[in-house]
């Protein structure tokens, strides 16, 4: 039989990837906590739209509210559960779906942050895979509507990277890759942890800045002071990742070492960094979107700052590497989140870090 798939968290990424799976005829059920979104999917289907090149489509889908998950007890068990919730919701979301997994069923973390260990605490390491969505620029812009601020990346950039925690290429990892490849380019990696940390670095350089400043990605990148601060954030995260033993991949179309040295003040590296980052903003749709944490801040939602920049600070402290820029940004975002200050580029421009 075809595997039964659950998308736990039918937001931007879960809705986008899952929408293509449903369109291809896979047995997909979307589970989400937003009642209006669930009702929209039930009555009108799930619509996927792109900024350019890709026709909009709407696909009928099966969608249920979290409170209806207990109905799974009367149905065929779930073979594959994609957890696409915010990091702070990972533990309870995994616990909820775990009891409905088939004996050979497993959970795929299709999330921004590094949550595989949290999932493994619930289901065991043998039932965990990781999947990274790189530079995907999607947003749940209205109930039942996911928009992507670009076309498809295709051969120009591999969007999805799927891997096993143990690093071997497995048939199930290849199958997950084939599912994600329905929506854009995908590969199976033997370097899940290096890919995860590399994506963390990219998020560390953009998400918190979006939340703190209120700027679109291209506008933040175009600002000299903010772009320099992003390099500092990335440099700290890269040095922590290297010290932890991760084999880092390309980050934002740059070698990790170039970003690290740019953030440390190397003029040659800074010139290469600036050139690439500014060139990215000139591409069609380049940066004309709001990073996911910026979206969360505008919608009054809790951010993932503690699981991104705060995570770098915490892991660095464990091994004796300070990350003051990431610590400063974490505190700024928390202050904006609490309503103590308004989001503004000046919160970054006014920083003075040794």
Tab-separated table of C-alpha atoms in Angstrom:
chain	number	residue	atom	x	y	z
A	1	UNK	CA	0.000	0.000	0.000
A	2	UNK	CA	1.066	3.587	-0.472
A	3	UNK	CA	2.431	5.045	2.765
A	4	UNK	CA	0.158	7.144	4.906
A	5	UNK	CA	1.696	10.581	5.450
A	6	UNK	CA	0.859	13.116	8.156
A	7	UNK	CA	2.007	16.735	7.952
A	8	UNK	CA	2.013	17.974	11.542
A	9	UNK	CA	2.014	21.730	11.123
A	10	UNK	CA	0.556	22.720	7.755
A	11	UNK	CA	2.143	26.161	7.739
A	12	UNK	CA	4.434	27.616	5.105
A	13	UNK	CA	6.929	24.780	4.612
A	14	UNK	CA	4.625	21.921	5.603
A	15	UNK	CA	1.835	23.274	3.439
A	16	UNK	CA	4.131	23.868	0.472
A	17	UNK	CA	5.833	20.477	0.452
A	18	UNK	CA	2.678	18.623	1.477
A	19	UNK	CA	0.585	20.371	-1.149
A	20	UNK	CA	2.765	18.947	-3.891
A	21	UNK	CA	2.616	15.482	-2.318
A	22	UNK	CA	-1.181	15.662	-2.293
A	23	UNK	CA	-1.225	16.911	-5.884
A	24	UNK	CA	0.862	13.871	-6.887
A	25	UNK	CA	-1.754	11.552	-5.366
A	26	UNK	CA	-0.064	10.592	-2.099
A	27	UNK	CA	-2.143	9.786	0.989
A	28	UNK	CA	-1.529	12.976	2.973
A	29	UNK	CA	-3.365	14.307	6.018
A	30	UNK	CA	-2.633	17.828	7.240
A	31	UNK	CA	-2.816	18.403	11.004
A	32	UNK	CA	-2.773	22.021	12.144
A	33	UNK	CA	-3.682	24.161	15.200
A	34	UNK	CA	-5.148	27.129	13.262
A	35	UNK	CA	-8.900	26.500	12.943
A	36	UNK	CA	-9.474	28.931	10.059
A	37	UNK	CA	-6.651	27.366	8.076
A	38	UNK	CA	-8.015	23.864	8.611
A	39	UNK	CA	-11.523	24.924	7.569
A	40	UNK	CA	-10.212	26.710	4.481
A	41	UNK	CA	-8.309	23.605	3.406
A	42	UNK	CA	-11.383	21.471	3.977
A	43	UNK	CA	-13.771	23.670	2.032
A	44	UNK	CA	-11.587	25.211	-0.685
A	45	UNK	CA	-8.462	23.051	-0.755
A	46	UNK	CA	-4.853	24.199	-0.387
A	47	UNK	CA	-3.592	26.811	-2.827
A	48	UNK	CA	0.107	27.108	-3.734
A	49	UNK	CA	1.240	30.314	-5.475
A	50	UNK	CA	4.670	31.506	-6.655
A	51	UNK	CA	6.030	34.957	-7.379
A	52	UNK	CA	6.977	33.919	-10.918
A	53	UNK	CA	7.249	31.142	-13.498
A	54	UNK	CA	5.008	28.570	-11.774
A	55	UNK	CA	1.222	28.445	-12.308
A	56	UNK	CA	-0.904	28.728	-9.173
A	57	UNK	CA	-2.812	25.583	-8.273
A	58	UNK	CA	-5.342	24.438	-5.705
A	59	UNK	CA	-5.483	20.835	-4.544
A	60	UNK	CA	-8.207	19.181	-2.446
A	61	UNK	CA	-6.671	17.906	0.785
A	62	UNK	CA	-7.546	16.046	3.964
A	63	UNK	CA	-7.112	18.410	6.904
A	64	UNK	CA	-7.891	18.047	10.593
A	65	UNK	CA	-7.499	20.171	13.688
A	66	UNK	CA	-5.157	19.083	16.460
A	67	UNK	CA	-8.164	18.339	18.635
A	68	UNK	CA	-9.310	15.763	16.082
A	69	UNK	CA	-6.057	13.814	16.027
A	70	UNK	CA	-7.525	11.143	18.286
A	71	UNK	CA	-9.636	10.043	15.280
A	72	UNK	CA	-6.443	8.441	13.928
A	73	UNK	CA	-6.979	5.631	16.459
A	74	UNK	CA	-9.717	4.271	14.175
A	75	UNK	CA	-7.699	4.610	10.974
A	76	UNK	CA	-4.670	3.062	9.318
A	77	UNK	CA	-1.471	3.981	11.203
A	78	UNK	CA	0.819	6.726	9.948
A	79	UNK	CA	3.938	5.581	8.117
A	80	UNK	CA	5.648	8.959	7.755
A	81	UNK	CA	5.061	11.980	9.994
A	82	UNK	CA	6.589	15.274	8.889
A	83	UNK	CA	6.885	17.534	11.936
A	84	UNK	CA	6.793	21.105	10.621
A	85	UNK	CA	5.929	22.952	13.819
A	86	UNK	CA	7.930	25.741	15.421
A	87	UNK	CA	10.844	24.420	17.454
A	88	UNK	CA	9.222	25.211	20.802
A	89	UNK	CA	6.274	22.989	19.804
A	90	UNK	CA	8.384	20.021	18.662
A	91	UNK	CA	8.239	17.860	21.793
A	92	UNK	CA	4.479	17.876	22.297
A	93	UNK	CA	3.720	17.638	18.568
A	94	UNK	CA	5.959	14.586	18.255
A	95	UNK	CA	4.390	13.021	21.335
A	96	UNK	CA	0.915	13.523	19.881
A	97	UNK	CA	1.665	11.866	16.542
A	98	UNK	CA	4.012	9.149	17.890
A	99	UNK	CA	1.194	7.011	19.266
A	100	UNK	CA	-0.351	6.748	15.787
A	101	UNK	CA	2.805	5.617	13.972
A	102	UNK	CA	2.924	2.198	12.356
A	103	UNK	CA	5.525	-0.272	13.741
A	104	UNK	CA	7.957	0.807	11.008
A	105	UNK	CA	6.786	4.417	10.972
A	106	UNK	CA	9.146	7.336	11.466
A	107	UNK	CA	9.267	11.099	11.964
A	108	UNK	CA	10.926	13.619	9.649
A	109	UNK	CA	11.918	16.985	11.088
A	110	UNK	CA	11.194	19.484	8.301
A	111	UNK	CA	11.945	22.529	10.444
A	112	UNK	CA	14.202	25.553	10.677
A	113	UNK	CA	16.190	24.596	13.753
A	114	UNK	CA	17.996	21.518	15.060
A	115	UNK	CA	15.262	19.397	16.626
A	116	UNK	CA	16.206	15.804	15.829
A	117	UNK	CA	17.394	15.133	19.382
A	118	UNK	CA	14.087	16.370	20.811
A	119	UNK	CA	12.205	14.061	18.452
A	120	UNK	CA	14.494	11.146	19.264
A	121	UNK	CA	13.747	11.619	22.964
A	122	UNK	CA	10.139	10.752	22.090
A	123	UNK	CA	10.394	8.080	19.375
A	124	UNK	CA	14.029	6.889	19.538
A	125	UNK	CA	16.900	7.619	17.161
A	126	UNK	CA	15.952	4.772	14.840
A	127	UNK	CA	12.739	6.556	13.898
A	128	UNK	CA	14.138	10.008	13.100
A	129	UNK	CA	15.205	11.651	9.850
A	130	UNK	CA	16.082	15.259	9.169
A	131	UNK	CA	15.155	17.411	6.198
A	132	UNK	CA	16.428	20.920	5.513
A	133	UNK	CA	14.555	23.444	3.361
A	134	UNK	CA	17.146	25.927	2.129
A	135	UNK	CA	16.253	29.397	0.800
A	136	UNK	CA	12.654	28.326	0.211
A	137	UNK	CA	11.048	31.756	0.986
A	138	UNK	CA	7.512	30.537	1.634
A	139	UNK	CA	4.756	32.116	3.721
A	140	UNK	CA	1.324	31.024	4.904
A	141	UNK	CA	-0.206	34.323	3.847
A	142	UNK	CA	-3.876	33.457	4.480
A	143	UNK	CA	-5.923	30.430	5.507
A	144	UNK	CA	-5.486	27.812	2.806
A	145	UNK	CA	-2.910	29.867	0.871
A	146	UNK	CA	0.857	29.349	0.766
A	147	UNK	CA	2.901	31.819	-1.273
A	148	UNK	CA	6.515	31.463	-2.350
A	149	UNK	CA	8.429	34.695	-2.980
A	150	UNK	CA	10.233	33.173	-5.960
A	151	UNK	CA	9.864	30.575	-8.643
A	152	UNK	CA	11.384	27.140	-8.247
A	153	UNK	CA	15.133	26.936	-7.698
A	154	UNK	CA	15.655	23.732	-9.680
A	155	UNK	CA	19.248	23.096	-10.703
A	156	UNK	CA	20.418	26.570	-9.634
A	157	UNK	CA	20.079	25.721	-5.934
A	158	UNK	CA	19.195	22.503	-4.137
A	159	UNK	CA	16.332	23.414	-1.826
A	160	UNK	CA	15.816	20.207	0.172
A	161	UNK	CA	18.529	18.064	1.808
A	162	UNK	CA	17.443	14.841	3.534
A	163	UNK	CA	19.592	12.747	5.828
A	164	UNK	CA	19.791	10.055	8.465
A	165	UNK	CA	21.341	10.972	11.826
A	166	UNK	CA	23.835	8.118	11.390
A	167	UNK	CA	25.000	9.489	8.032
A	168	UNK	CA	24.327	6.488	5.801
A	169	UNK	CA	22.193	6.776	2.683
A	170	UNK	CA	19.102	4.669	3.334
A	171	UNK	CA	16.112	3.682	1.179
A	172	UNK	CA	13.754	5.611	3.436
A	173	UNK	CA	15.885	8.753	3.175
A	174	UNK	CA	15.858	8.385	-0.602
A	175	UNK	CA	12.077	8.023	-0.497
A	176	UNK	CA	11.672	11.203	1.548
A	177	UNK	CA	13.920	12.943	-0.969
A	178	UNK	CA	11.630	11.782	-3.765
A	179	UNK	CA	8.594	13.176	-1.924
A	180	UNK	CA	10.195	16.579	-1.391
A	181	UNK	CA	11.493	16.625	-4.966
A	182	UNK	CA	7.879	16.871	-6.081
A	183	UNK	CA	7.983	20.535	-5.027
A	184	UNK	CA	11.592	21.480	-5.872
A	185	UNK	CA	15.150	20.189	-6.151
A	186	UNK	CA	16.228	17.727	-3.452
A	187	UNK	CA	19.144	15.494	-2.535
A	188	UNK	CA	19.961	12.828	0.025
A	189	UNK	CA	22.958	13.745	2.152
A	190	UNK	CA	25.401	11.770	4.264
A	191	UNK	CA	26.131	14.986	6.169
A	192	UNK	CA	22.864	15.775	7.957
A	193	UNK	CA	24.556	17.514	10.882
A	194	UNK	CA	26.781	19.669	8.672
A	195	UNK	CA	23.765	20.600	6.561
A	196	UNK	CA	21.739	21.347	9.687
A	197	UNK	CA	24.386	23.627	11.163
A	198	UNK	CA	24.923	25.353	7.816
A	199	UNK	CA	21.199	26.098	7.594
A	200	UNK	CA	21.324	27.290	11.209
A	201	UNK	CA	24.055	29.759	10.244
A	202	UNK	CA	21.946	31.096	7.360
A	203	UNK	CA	18.974	31.509	9.691
A	204	UNK	CA	21.130	33.110	12.382
A	205	UNK	CA	22.227	35.712	9.820
A	206	UNK	CA	18.748	36.696	8.692
A	207	UNK	CA	15.816	35.673	10.856
A	208	UNK	CA	16.581	37.591	14.026
A	209	UNK	CA	17.543	40.663	12.038
A	210	UNK	CA	14.154	40.581	10.297
A	211	UNK	CA	12.400	40.365	13.659
A	212	UNK	CA	14.486	43.133	15.243
A	213	UNK	CA	14.406	45.592	12.336
A	214	UNK	CA	11.096	44.914	10.571
A	215	UNK	CA	12.978	44.982	7.251
A	216	UNK	CA	12.569	42.770	4.212
A	217	UNK	CA	15.581	40.568	3.533
A	218	UNK	CA	16.854	42.638	0.597
A	219	UNK	CA	16.596	45.898	2.546
A	220	UNK	CA	18.496	44.471	5.491
A	221	UNK	CA	21.198	43.142	3.168
A	222	UNK	CA	21.506	46.488	1.377
A	223	UNK	CA	22.231	48.310	4.660
A	224	UNK	CA	26.021	48.337	5.170
A	225	UNK	CA	25.908	48.246	8.963
A	226	UNK	CA	23.287	45.512	9.141
A	227	UNK	CA	25.027	43.429	6.483
A	228	UNK	CA	28.267	43.680	8.458
A	229	UNK	CA	26.447	42.642	11.630
A	230	UNK	CA	24.997	39.632	9.794
A	231	UNK	CA	28.532	38.584	8.904
A	232	UNK	CA	29.492	38.841	12.568
A	233	UNK	CA	26.522	36.662	13.536
A	234	UNK	CA	27.438	34.096	10.906
A	235	UNK	CA	31.106	34.117	11.853
A	236	UNK	CA	30.353	33.305	15.487
A	237	UNK	CA	27.976	30.513	14.494
A	238	UNK	CA	30.461	29.051	12.020
A	239	UNK	CA	33.287	29.007	14.571
A	240	UNK	CA	31.045	27.259	17.108
A	241	UNK	CA	29.957	24.709	14.507
A	242	UNK	CA	33.532	24.036	13.443
A	243	UNK	CA	34.589	23.562	17.061
A	244	UNK	CA	31.762	21.064	17.498
A	245	UNK	CA	33.196	19.088	14.578
A	246	UNK	CA	30.606	19.785	11.884
A	247	UNK	CA	31.609	19.678	8.217
A	248	UNK	CA	29.891	22.825	7.017
A	249	UNK	CA	28.396	23.189	3.565
A	250	UNK	CA	27.970	26.275	1.386
A	251	UNK	CA	26.016	29.017	3.166
A	252	UNK	CA	24.096	31.685	1.230
A	253	UNK	CA	26.132	30.762	-1.873
A	254	UNK	CA	29.382	31.397	-0.014
A	255	UNK	CA	32.054	29.176	1.487
A	256	UNK	CA	31.640	29.110	5.259
A	257	UNK	CA	35.203	30.280	5.789
A	258	UNK	CA	34.593	33.417	3.708
A	259	UNK	CA	31.670	34.403	5.938
A	260	UNK	CA	33.648	33.586	9.081
A	261	UNK	CA	36.633	35.690	8.066
A	262	UNK	CA	34.398	38.518	6.819
A	263	UNK	CA	32.794	38.685	10.254
A	264	UNK	CA	36.228	38.703	11.864
A	265	UNK	CA	37.380	41.731	9.875
A	266	UNK	CA	39.328	40.242	6.965
A	267	UNK	CA	39.104	42.831	4.163
A	268	UNK	CA	39.397	40.371	1.279
A	269	UNK	CA	36.766	38.077	2.714
A	270	UNK	CA	34.513	41.046	3.485
A	271	UNK	CA	34.710	42.220	-0.135
A	272	UNK	CA	33.742	38.761	-1.405
A	273	UNK	CA	30.951	38.522	1.151
A	274	UNK	CA	29.557	41.944	0.290
A	275	UNK	CA	29.671	41.266	-3.444
A	276	UNK	CA	27.761	37.986	-3.167
A	277	UNK	CA	25.186	39.203	-0.677
A	278	UNK	CA	24.435	42.338	-2.705
A	279	UNK	CA	24.297	40.331	-5.944
A	280	UNK	CA	21.686	38.071	-4.366
A	281	UNK	CA	19.394	41.056	-3.847
A	282	UNK	CA	19.505	41.832	-7.579
A	283	UNK	CA	18.127	38.470	-8.649
A	284	UNK	CA	14.421	38.273	-9.562
A	285	UNK	CA	12.583	38.232	-6.248
A	286	UNK	CA	15.943	38.359	-4.477
A	287	UNK	CA	15.164	39.077	-0.882
A	288	UNK	CA	11.760	40.575	-1.640
A	289	UNK	CA	10.331	38.574	1.221
A	290	UNK	CA	10.205	38.727	4.986
A	291	UNK	CA	12.159	36.049	6.832
A	292	UNK	CA	9.990	33.680	8.849
A	293	UNK	CA	10.859	35.243	12.209
A	294	UNK	CA	9.978	38.643	10.812
A	295	UNK	CA	6.622	37.183	9.766
A	296	UNK	CA	6.132	35.799	13.279
A	297	UNK	CA	6.888	39.157	14.847
A	298	UNK	CA	4.407	40.967	12.593
A	299	UNK	CA	1.723	38.396	13.404
A	300	UNK	CA	2.327	38.677	17.156
A	301	UNK	CA	3.593	35.098	17.398
A	302	UNK	CA	6.374	33.781	19.583
A	303	UNK	CA	9.697	33.715	17.743
A	304	UNK	CA	12.299	30.952	17.566
A	305	UNK	CA	15.165	33.269	18.579
A	306	UNK	CA	16.208	31.027	21.484
A	307	UNK	CA	16.464	28.080	19.079
A	308	UNK	CA	18.557	29.996	16.545
A	309	UNK	CA	20.851	32.764	17.794
A	310	UNK	CA	20.274	31.742	21.398
A	311	UNK	CA	21.168	28.164	20.488
A	312	UNK	CA	24.516	29.335	19.084
A	313	UNK	CA	25.210	31.210	22.326
A	314	UNK	CA	24.336	28.178	24.457
A	315	UNK	CA	26.346	25.667	22.417
A	316	UNK	CA	29.271	28.063	22.302
A	317	UNK	CA	29.202	28.462	26.093
A	318	UNK	CA	29.419	24.692	26.472
A	319	UNK	CA	32.752	24.622	24.642
A	320	UNK	CA	34.167	27.966	25.772
A	321	UNK	CA	33.457	30.049	22.648
A	322	UNK	CA	31.713	33.376	23.198
A	323	UNK	CA	29.095	34.602	20.724
A	324	UNK	CA	28.411	38.189	21.840
A	325	UNK	CA	26.724	39.346	18.639
A	326	UNK	CA	24.281	36.452	18.762
A	327	UNK	CA	23.670	37.094	22.459
A	328	UNK	CA	22.972	40.774	21.771
A	329	UNK	CA	20.537	39.997	18.967
A	330	UNK	CA	18.756	37.385	21.073
A	331	UNK	CA	18.111	39.974	23.761
A	332	UNK	CA	16.993	42.614	21.244
A	333	UNK	CA	14.457	40.259	19.665
A	334	UNK	CA	13.118	39.277	23.081
A	335	UNK	CA	12.659	42.959	23.956
A	336	UNK	CA	10.774	43.599	20.706
A	337	UNK	CA	8.705	40.467	21.298
A	338	UNK	CA	7.758	41.678	24.781
A	339	UNK	CA	6.759	45.080	23.413
A	340	UNK	CA	9.479	46.948	25.309
A	341	UNK	CA	10.845	48.506	22.098
A	342	UNK	CA	9.580	48.783	18.535
A	343	UNK	CA	11.317	46.932	15.723
A	344	UNK	CA	13.779	49.278	14.030
A	345	UNK	CA	17.029	49.102	12.034
A	346	UNK	CA	18.518	51.424	14.642
A	347	UNK	CA	18.432	48.607	17.192
A	348	UNK	CA	21.167	46.950	15.109
A	349	UNK	CA	22.935	50.068	13.846
A	350	UNK	CA	23.338	51.333	17.400
A	351	UNK	CA	25.140	48.241	18.685
A	352	UNK	CA	28.732	48.634	19.810
A	353	UNK	CA	30.463	45.282	20.144
A	354	UNK	CA	34.159	44.719	20.815
